[in-house]
mmCIF file of C-alpha atoms in Angstrom:
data_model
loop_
_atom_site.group_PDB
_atom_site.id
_atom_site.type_symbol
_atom_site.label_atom_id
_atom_site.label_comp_id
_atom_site.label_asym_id
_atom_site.label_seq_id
_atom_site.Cartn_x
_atom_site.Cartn_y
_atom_site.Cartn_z
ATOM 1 C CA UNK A 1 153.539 165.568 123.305
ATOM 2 C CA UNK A 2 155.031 168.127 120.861
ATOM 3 C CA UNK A 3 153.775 170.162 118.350
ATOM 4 C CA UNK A 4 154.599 168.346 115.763
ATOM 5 C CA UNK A 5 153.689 165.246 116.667
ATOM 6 C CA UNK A 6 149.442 166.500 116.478
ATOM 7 C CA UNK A 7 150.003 169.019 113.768
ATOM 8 C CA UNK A 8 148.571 166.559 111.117
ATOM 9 C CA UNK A 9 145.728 165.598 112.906
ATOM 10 C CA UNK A 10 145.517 169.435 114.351
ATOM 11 C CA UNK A 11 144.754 170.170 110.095
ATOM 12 C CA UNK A 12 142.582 167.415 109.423
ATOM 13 C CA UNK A 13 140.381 168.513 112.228
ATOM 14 C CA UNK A 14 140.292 172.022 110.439
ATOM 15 C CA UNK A 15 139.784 170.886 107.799
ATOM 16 C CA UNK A 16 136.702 168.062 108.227
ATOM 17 C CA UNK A 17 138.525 165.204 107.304
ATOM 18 C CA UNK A 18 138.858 163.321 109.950
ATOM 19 C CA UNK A 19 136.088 160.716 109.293
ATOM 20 C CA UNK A 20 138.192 158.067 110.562
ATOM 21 C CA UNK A 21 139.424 158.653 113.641
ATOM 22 C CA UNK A 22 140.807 155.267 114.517
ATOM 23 C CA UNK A 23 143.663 155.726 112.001
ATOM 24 C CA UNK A 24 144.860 158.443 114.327
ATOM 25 C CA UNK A 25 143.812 157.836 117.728
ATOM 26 C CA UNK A 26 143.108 153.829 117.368
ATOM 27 C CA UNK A 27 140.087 151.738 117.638
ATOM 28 C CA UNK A 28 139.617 152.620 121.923
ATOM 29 C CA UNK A 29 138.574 156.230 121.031
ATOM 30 C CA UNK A 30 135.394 156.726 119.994
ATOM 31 C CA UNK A 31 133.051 159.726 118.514
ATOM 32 C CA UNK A 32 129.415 160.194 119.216
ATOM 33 C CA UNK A 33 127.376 159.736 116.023
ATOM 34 C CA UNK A 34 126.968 163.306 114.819
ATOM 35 C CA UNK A 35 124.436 164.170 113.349
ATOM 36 C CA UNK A 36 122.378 167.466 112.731
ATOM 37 C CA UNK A 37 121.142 167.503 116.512
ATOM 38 C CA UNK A 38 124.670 166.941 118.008
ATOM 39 C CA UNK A 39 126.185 169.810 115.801
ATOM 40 C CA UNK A 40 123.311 171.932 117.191
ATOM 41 C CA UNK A 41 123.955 171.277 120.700
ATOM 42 C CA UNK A 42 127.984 171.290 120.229
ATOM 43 C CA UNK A 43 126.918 174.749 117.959
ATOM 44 C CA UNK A 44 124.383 176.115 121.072
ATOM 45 C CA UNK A 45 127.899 175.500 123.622
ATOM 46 C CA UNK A 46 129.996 177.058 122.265
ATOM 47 C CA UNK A 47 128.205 180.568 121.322
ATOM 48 C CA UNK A 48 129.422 183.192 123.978
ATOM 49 C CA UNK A 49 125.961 184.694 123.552
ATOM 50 C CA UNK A 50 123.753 181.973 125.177
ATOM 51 C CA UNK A 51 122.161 182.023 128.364
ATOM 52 C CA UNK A 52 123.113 180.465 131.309
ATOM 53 C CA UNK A 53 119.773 178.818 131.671
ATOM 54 C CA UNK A 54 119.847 177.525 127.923
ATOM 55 C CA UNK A 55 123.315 176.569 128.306
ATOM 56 C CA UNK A 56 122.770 174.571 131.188
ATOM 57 C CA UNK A 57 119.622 172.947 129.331
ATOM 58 C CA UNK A 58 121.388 171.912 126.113
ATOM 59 C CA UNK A 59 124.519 170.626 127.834
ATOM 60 C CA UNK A 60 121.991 168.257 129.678
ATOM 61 C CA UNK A 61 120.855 166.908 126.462
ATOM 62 C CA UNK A 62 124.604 166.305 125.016
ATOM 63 C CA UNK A 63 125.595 165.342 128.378
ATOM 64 C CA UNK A 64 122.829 162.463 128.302
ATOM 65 C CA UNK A 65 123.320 161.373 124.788
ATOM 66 C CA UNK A 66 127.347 161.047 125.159
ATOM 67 C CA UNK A 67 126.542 159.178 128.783
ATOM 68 C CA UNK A 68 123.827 156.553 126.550
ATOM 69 C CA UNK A 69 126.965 156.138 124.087
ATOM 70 C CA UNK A 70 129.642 155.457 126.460
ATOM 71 C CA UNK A 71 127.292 152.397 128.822
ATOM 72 C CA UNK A 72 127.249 150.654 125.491
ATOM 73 C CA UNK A 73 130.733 150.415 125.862
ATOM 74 C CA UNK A 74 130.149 148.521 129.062
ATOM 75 C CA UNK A 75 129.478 144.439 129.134
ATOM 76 C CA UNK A 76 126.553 143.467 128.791
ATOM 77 C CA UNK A 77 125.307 139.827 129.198
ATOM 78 C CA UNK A 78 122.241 137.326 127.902
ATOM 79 C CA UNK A 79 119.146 137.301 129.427
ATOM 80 C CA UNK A 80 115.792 135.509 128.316
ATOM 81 C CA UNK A 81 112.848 137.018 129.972
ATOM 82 C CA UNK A 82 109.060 136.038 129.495
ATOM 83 C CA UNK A 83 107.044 138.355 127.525
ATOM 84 C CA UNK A 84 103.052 139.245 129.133
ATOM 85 C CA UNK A 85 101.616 136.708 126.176
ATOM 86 C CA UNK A 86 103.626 133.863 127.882
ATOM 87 C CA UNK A 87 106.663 134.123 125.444
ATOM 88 C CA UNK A 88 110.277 133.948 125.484
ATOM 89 C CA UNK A 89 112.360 137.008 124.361
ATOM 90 C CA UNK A 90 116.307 137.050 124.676
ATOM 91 C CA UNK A 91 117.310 140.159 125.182
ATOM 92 C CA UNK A 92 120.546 141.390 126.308
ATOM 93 C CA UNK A 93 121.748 142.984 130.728
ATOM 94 C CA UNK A 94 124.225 144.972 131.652
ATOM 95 C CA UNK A 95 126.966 143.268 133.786
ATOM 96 C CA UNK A 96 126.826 144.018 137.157
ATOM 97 C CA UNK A 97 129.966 145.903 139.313
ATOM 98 C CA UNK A 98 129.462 149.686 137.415
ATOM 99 C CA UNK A 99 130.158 152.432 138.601
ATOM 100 C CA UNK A 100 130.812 156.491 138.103
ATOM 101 C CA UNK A 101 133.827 159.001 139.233
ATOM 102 C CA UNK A 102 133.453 162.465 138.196
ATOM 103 C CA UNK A 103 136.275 165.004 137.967
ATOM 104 C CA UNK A 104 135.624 167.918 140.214
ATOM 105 C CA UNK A 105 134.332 170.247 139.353
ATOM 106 C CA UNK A 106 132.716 170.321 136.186
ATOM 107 C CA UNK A 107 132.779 166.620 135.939
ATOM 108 C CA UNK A 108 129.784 166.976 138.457
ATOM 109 C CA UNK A 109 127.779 168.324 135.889
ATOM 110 C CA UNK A 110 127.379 164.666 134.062
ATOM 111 C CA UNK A 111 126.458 162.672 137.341
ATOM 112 C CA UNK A 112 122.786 163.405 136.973
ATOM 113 C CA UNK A 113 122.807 162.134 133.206
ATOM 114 C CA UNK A 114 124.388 159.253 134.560
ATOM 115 C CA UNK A 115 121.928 158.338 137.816
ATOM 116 C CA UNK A 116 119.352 158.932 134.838
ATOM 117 C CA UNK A 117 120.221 156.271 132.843
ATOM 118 C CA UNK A 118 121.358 153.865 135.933
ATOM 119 C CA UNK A 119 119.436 155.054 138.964
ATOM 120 C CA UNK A 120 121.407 152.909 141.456
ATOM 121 C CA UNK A 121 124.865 153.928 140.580
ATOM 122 C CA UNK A 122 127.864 154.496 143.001
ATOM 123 C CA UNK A 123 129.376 157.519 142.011
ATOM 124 C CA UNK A 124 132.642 158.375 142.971
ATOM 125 C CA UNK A 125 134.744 161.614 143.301
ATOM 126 C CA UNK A 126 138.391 163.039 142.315
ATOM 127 C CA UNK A 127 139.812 166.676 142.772
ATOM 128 C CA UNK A 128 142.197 167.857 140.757
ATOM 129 C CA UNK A 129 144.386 171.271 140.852
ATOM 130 C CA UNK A 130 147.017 173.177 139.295
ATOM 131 C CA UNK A 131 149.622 174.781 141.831
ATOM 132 C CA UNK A 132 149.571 178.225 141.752
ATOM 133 C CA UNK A 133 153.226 178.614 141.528
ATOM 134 C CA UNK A 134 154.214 175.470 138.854
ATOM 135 C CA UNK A 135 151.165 174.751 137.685
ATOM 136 C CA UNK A 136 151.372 171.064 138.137
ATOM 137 C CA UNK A 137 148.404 169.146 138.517
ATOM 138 C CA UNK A 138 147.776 167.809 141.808
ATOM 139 C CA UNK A 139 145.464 165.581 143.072
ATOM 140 C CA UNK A 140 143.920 166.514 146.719
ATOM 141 C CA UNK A 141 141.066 164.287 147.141
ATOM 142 C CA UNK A 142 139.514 160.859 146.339
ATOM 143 C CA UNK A 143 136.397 159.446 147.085
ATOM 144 C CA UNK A 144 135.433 155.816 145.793
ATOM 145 C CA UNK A 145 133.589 152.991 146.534
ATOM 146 C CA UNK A 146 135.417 150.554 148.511
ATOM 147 C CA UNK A 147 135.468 147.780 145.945
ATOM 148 C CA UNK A 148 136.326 149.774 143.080
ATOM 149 C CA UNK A 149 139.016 147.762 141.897
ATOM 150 C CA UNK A 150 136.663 144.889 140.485
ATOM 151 C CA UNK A 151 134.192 147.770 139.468
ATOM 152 C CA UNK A 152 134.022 148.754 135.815
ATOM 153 C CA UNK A 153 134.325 152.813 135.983
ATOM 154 C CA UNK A 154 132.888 155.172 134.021
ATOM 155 C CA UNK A 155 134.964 158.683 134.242
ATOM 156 C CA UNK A 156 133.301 161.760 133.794
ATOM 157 C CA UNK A 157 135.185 164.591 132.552
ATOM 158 C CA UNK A 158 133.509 167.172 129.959
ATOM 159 C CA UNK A 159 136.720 169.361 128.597
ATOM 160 C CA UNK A 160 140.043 168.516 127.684
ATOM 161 C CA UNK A 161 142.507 170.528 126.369
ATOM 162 C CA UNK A 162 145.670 169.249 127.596
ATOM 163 C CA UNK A 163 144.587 165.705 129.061
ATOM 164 C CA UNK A 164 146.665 166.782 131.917
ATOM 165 C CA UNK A 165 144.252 166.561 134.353
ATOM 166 C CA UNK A 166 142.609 162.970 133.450
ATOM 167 C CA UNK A 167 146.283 161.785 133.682
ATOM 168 C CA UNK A 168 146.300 162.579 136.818
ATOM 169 C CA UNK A 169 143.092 161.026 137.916
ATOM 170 C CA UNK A 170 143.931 157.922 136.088
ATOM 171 C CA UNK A 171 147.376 157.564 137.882
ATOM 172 C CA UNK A 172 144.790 157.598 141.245
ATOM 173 C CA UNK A 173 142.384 155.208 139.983
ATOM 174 C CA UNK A 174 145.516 152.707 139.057
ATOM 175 C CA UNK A 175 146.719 153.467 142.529
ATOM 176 C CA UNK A 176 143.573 151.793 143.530
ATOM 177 C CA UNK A 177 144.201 149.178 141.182
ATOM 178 C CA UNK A 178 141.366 149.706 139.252
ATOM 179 C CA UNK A 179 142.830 147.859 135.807
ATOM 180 C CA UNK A 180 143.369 150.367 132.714
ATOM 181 C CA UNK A 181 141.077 148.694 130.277
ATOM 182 C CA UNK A 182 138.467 148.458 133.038
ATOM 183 C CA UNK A 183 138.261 152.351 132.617
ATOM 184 C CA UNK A 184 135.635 154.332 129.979
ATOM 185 C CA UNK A 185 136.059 157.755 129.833
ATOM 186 C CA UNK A 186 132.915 159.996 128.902
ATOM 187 C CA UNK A 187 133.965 163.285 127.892
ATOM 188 C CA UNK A 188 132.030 166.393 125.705
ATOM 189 C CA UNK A 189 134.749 168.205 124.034
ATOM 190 C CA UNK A 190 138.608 167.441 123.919
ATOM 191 C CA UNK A 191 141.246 168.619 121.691
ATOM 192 C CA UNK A 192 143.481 166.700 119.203
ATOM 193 C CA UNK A 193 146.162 167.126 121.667
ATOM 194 C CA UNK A 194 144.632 165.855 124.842
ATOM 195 C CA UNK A 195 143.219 162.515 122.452
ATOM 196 C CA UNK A 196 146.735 161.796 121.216
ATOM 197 C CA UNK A 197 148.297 161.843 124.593
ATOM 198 C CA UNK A 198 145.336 159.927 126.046
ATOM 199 C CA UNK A 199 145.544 156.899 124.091
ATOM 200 C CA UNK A 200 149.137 156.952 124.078
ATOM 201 C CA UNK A 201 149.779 156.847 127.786
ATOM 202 C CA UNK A 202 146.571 154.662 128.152
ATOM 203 C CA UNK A 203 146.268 152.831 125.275
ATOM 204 C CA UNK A 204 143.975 150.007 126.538
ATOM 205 C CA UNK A 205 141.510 153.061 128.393
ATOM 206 C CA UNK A 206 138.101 153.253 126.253
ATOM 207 C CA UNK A 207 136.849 157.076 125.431
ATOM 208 C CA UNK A 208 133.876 158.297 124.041
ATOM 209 C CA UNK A 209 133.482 161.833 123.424
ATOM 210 C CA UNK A 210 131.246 163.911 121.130
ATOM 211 C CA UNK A 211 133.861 166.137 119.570
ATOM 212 C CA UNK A 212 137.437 166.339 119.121
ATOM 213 C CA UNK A 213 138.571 170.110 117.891
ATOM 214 C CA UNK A 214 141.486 172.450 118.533
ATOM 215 C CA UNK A 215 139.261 174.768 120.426
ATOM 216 C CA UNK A 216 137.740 173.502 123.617
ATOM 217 C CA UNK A 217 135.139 175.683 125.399
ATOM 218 C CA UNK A 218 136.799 175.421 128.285
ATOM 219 C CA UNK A 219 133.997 178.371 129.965
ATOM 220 C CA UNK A 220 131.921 175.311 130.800
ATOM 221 C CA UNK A 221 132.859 174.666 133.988
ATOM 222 C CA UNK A 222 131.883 178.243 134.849
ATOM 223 C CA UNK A 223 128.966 178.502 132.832
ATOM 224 C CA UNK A 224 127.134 175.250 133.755
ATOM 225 C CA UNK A 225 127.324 176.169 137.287
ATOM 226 C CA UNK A 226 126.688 179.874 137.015
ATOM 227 C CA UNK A 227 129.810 180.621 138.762
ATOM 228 C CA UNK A 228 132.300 183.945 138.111
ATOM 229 C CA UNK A 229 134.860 184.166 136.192
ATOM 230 C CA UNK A 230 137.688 186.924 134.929
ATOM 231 C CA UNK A 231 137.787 188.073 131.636
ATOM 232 C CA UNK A 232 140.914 190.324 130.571
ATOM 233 C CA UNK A 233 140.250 192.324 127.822
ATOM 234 C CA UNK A 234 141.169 195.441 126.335
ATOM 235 C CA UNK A 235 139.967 197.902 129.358
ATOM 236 C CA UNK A 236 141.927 195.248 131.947
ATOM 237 C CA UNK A 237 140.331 192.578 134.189
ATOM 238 C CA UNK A 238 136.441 192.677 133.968
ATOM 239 C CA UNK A 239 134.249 190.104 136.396
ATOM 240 C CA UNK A 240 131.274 188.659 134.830
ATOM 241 C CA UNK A 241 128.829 186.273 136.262
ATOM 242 C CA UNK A 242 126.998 183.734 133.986
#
């Protein structure tokens, strides 16, 4: 996807005027309802000066609220129960045949806001990497449950800059002919570029994410999981540990 072909969107996202987003991305991508909490936690991210162990505590709390949002994309079904007092209530059940697959790495870190919310969950698991030399993503390993392919899945990536990488673990999931629409991706922060290439080369695939900006933290990987990381500044390569 070229330059020029985001660089609308790209200002409007600047700018704060993309209210809505289904007139650029259309009506499968979706945007967590912000409100002064979100912008807190999405503000508490992205500050190079937080902690590791506040990081990890407020990414927890976006992670679960984006994970609530996208199961209510799934199906749900009607269901009357009886109340205590002897009465009827209709109420509402999720479908059964759910299930999770989280991008390694730091699509781990949403798998425990997910068995919170549906403690019986099969999750699955996909590895992706670039090649040192190209740079191509690869995939190296898969992991699912064995009947995936009738299994609504719920795919668990937090950053996107490119998209590159969810392509990739898409193209796997298809392999295993699990059925495009039949996919929900739950995502924390992707960039205009990685939505408009997502719902053009999956344009029936549901995503919910909290915020779509032309600056993805993309330390979160690292950060979450306290791992260490290179940063080349001005006095060369420095190694830092969150």
């Amino acid at each position: 996807m070229g330059t020029t072909d985001t660089a609308p969107i790209v200002k409007k996202v600047l700018l704060n005027e993309s209210n809505d987003i289904s007139e650029d991305y259309g009506p499968n991508l979706k945007l967590l309802p912000c409100n002064n909490q979100v912008k807190e936690l999405q503000t508490i991210l992205r500050d190079k000066n937080t902690t590791r162990s506040d990081f990890k505590f407020y990414a927890d709390r976006l992670i679960r609220l984006v994970i609530e949002e996208s199961l209510n994309q799934l199906p749900f079904s009607k269901r009357v129960v009886i109340t205590p007092t002897g009465s009827e209530y209709s109420g509402l059940k999720y479908q059964k045949g759910n299930c999770g697959v989280s991008i390694i790495r730091s699509g781990e870190a949403m798998e425990q806001g997910l068995r919170d919310c549906c403690r019986s969950i099969r999750i699955g698991k996909i590895l992706v990497e670039s090649d040192a030399d190209t740079h191509e993503a690869r995939v190296v390993y898969a992991k699912f449950p064995d009947d995936i392919a009738e299994r609504k899945v719920l795919l668990m990536y937090p950053i996107m800059g490119t998209g590159n990488t969810v392509i990739k673990a898409i193209a796997v999931l298809k392999e295993h002919n699990v059925l495009e629409e039949n996919i929900i991706l739950s995502n924390l922060f992707c960039t205009p570029t990685a939505a408009k290439t997502l719902v053009t080369v999956f344009p029936k695939m549901k995503i919910l994410t909290s915020e779509i900006h032309c600056i993805a933290p993309n330390h979160f990987g690292q950060k979450y999981f306290g791992t260490i990381y290179y940063n080349i500044g001005e006095t060369g390569v420095q190694w830092e540990n969150f």
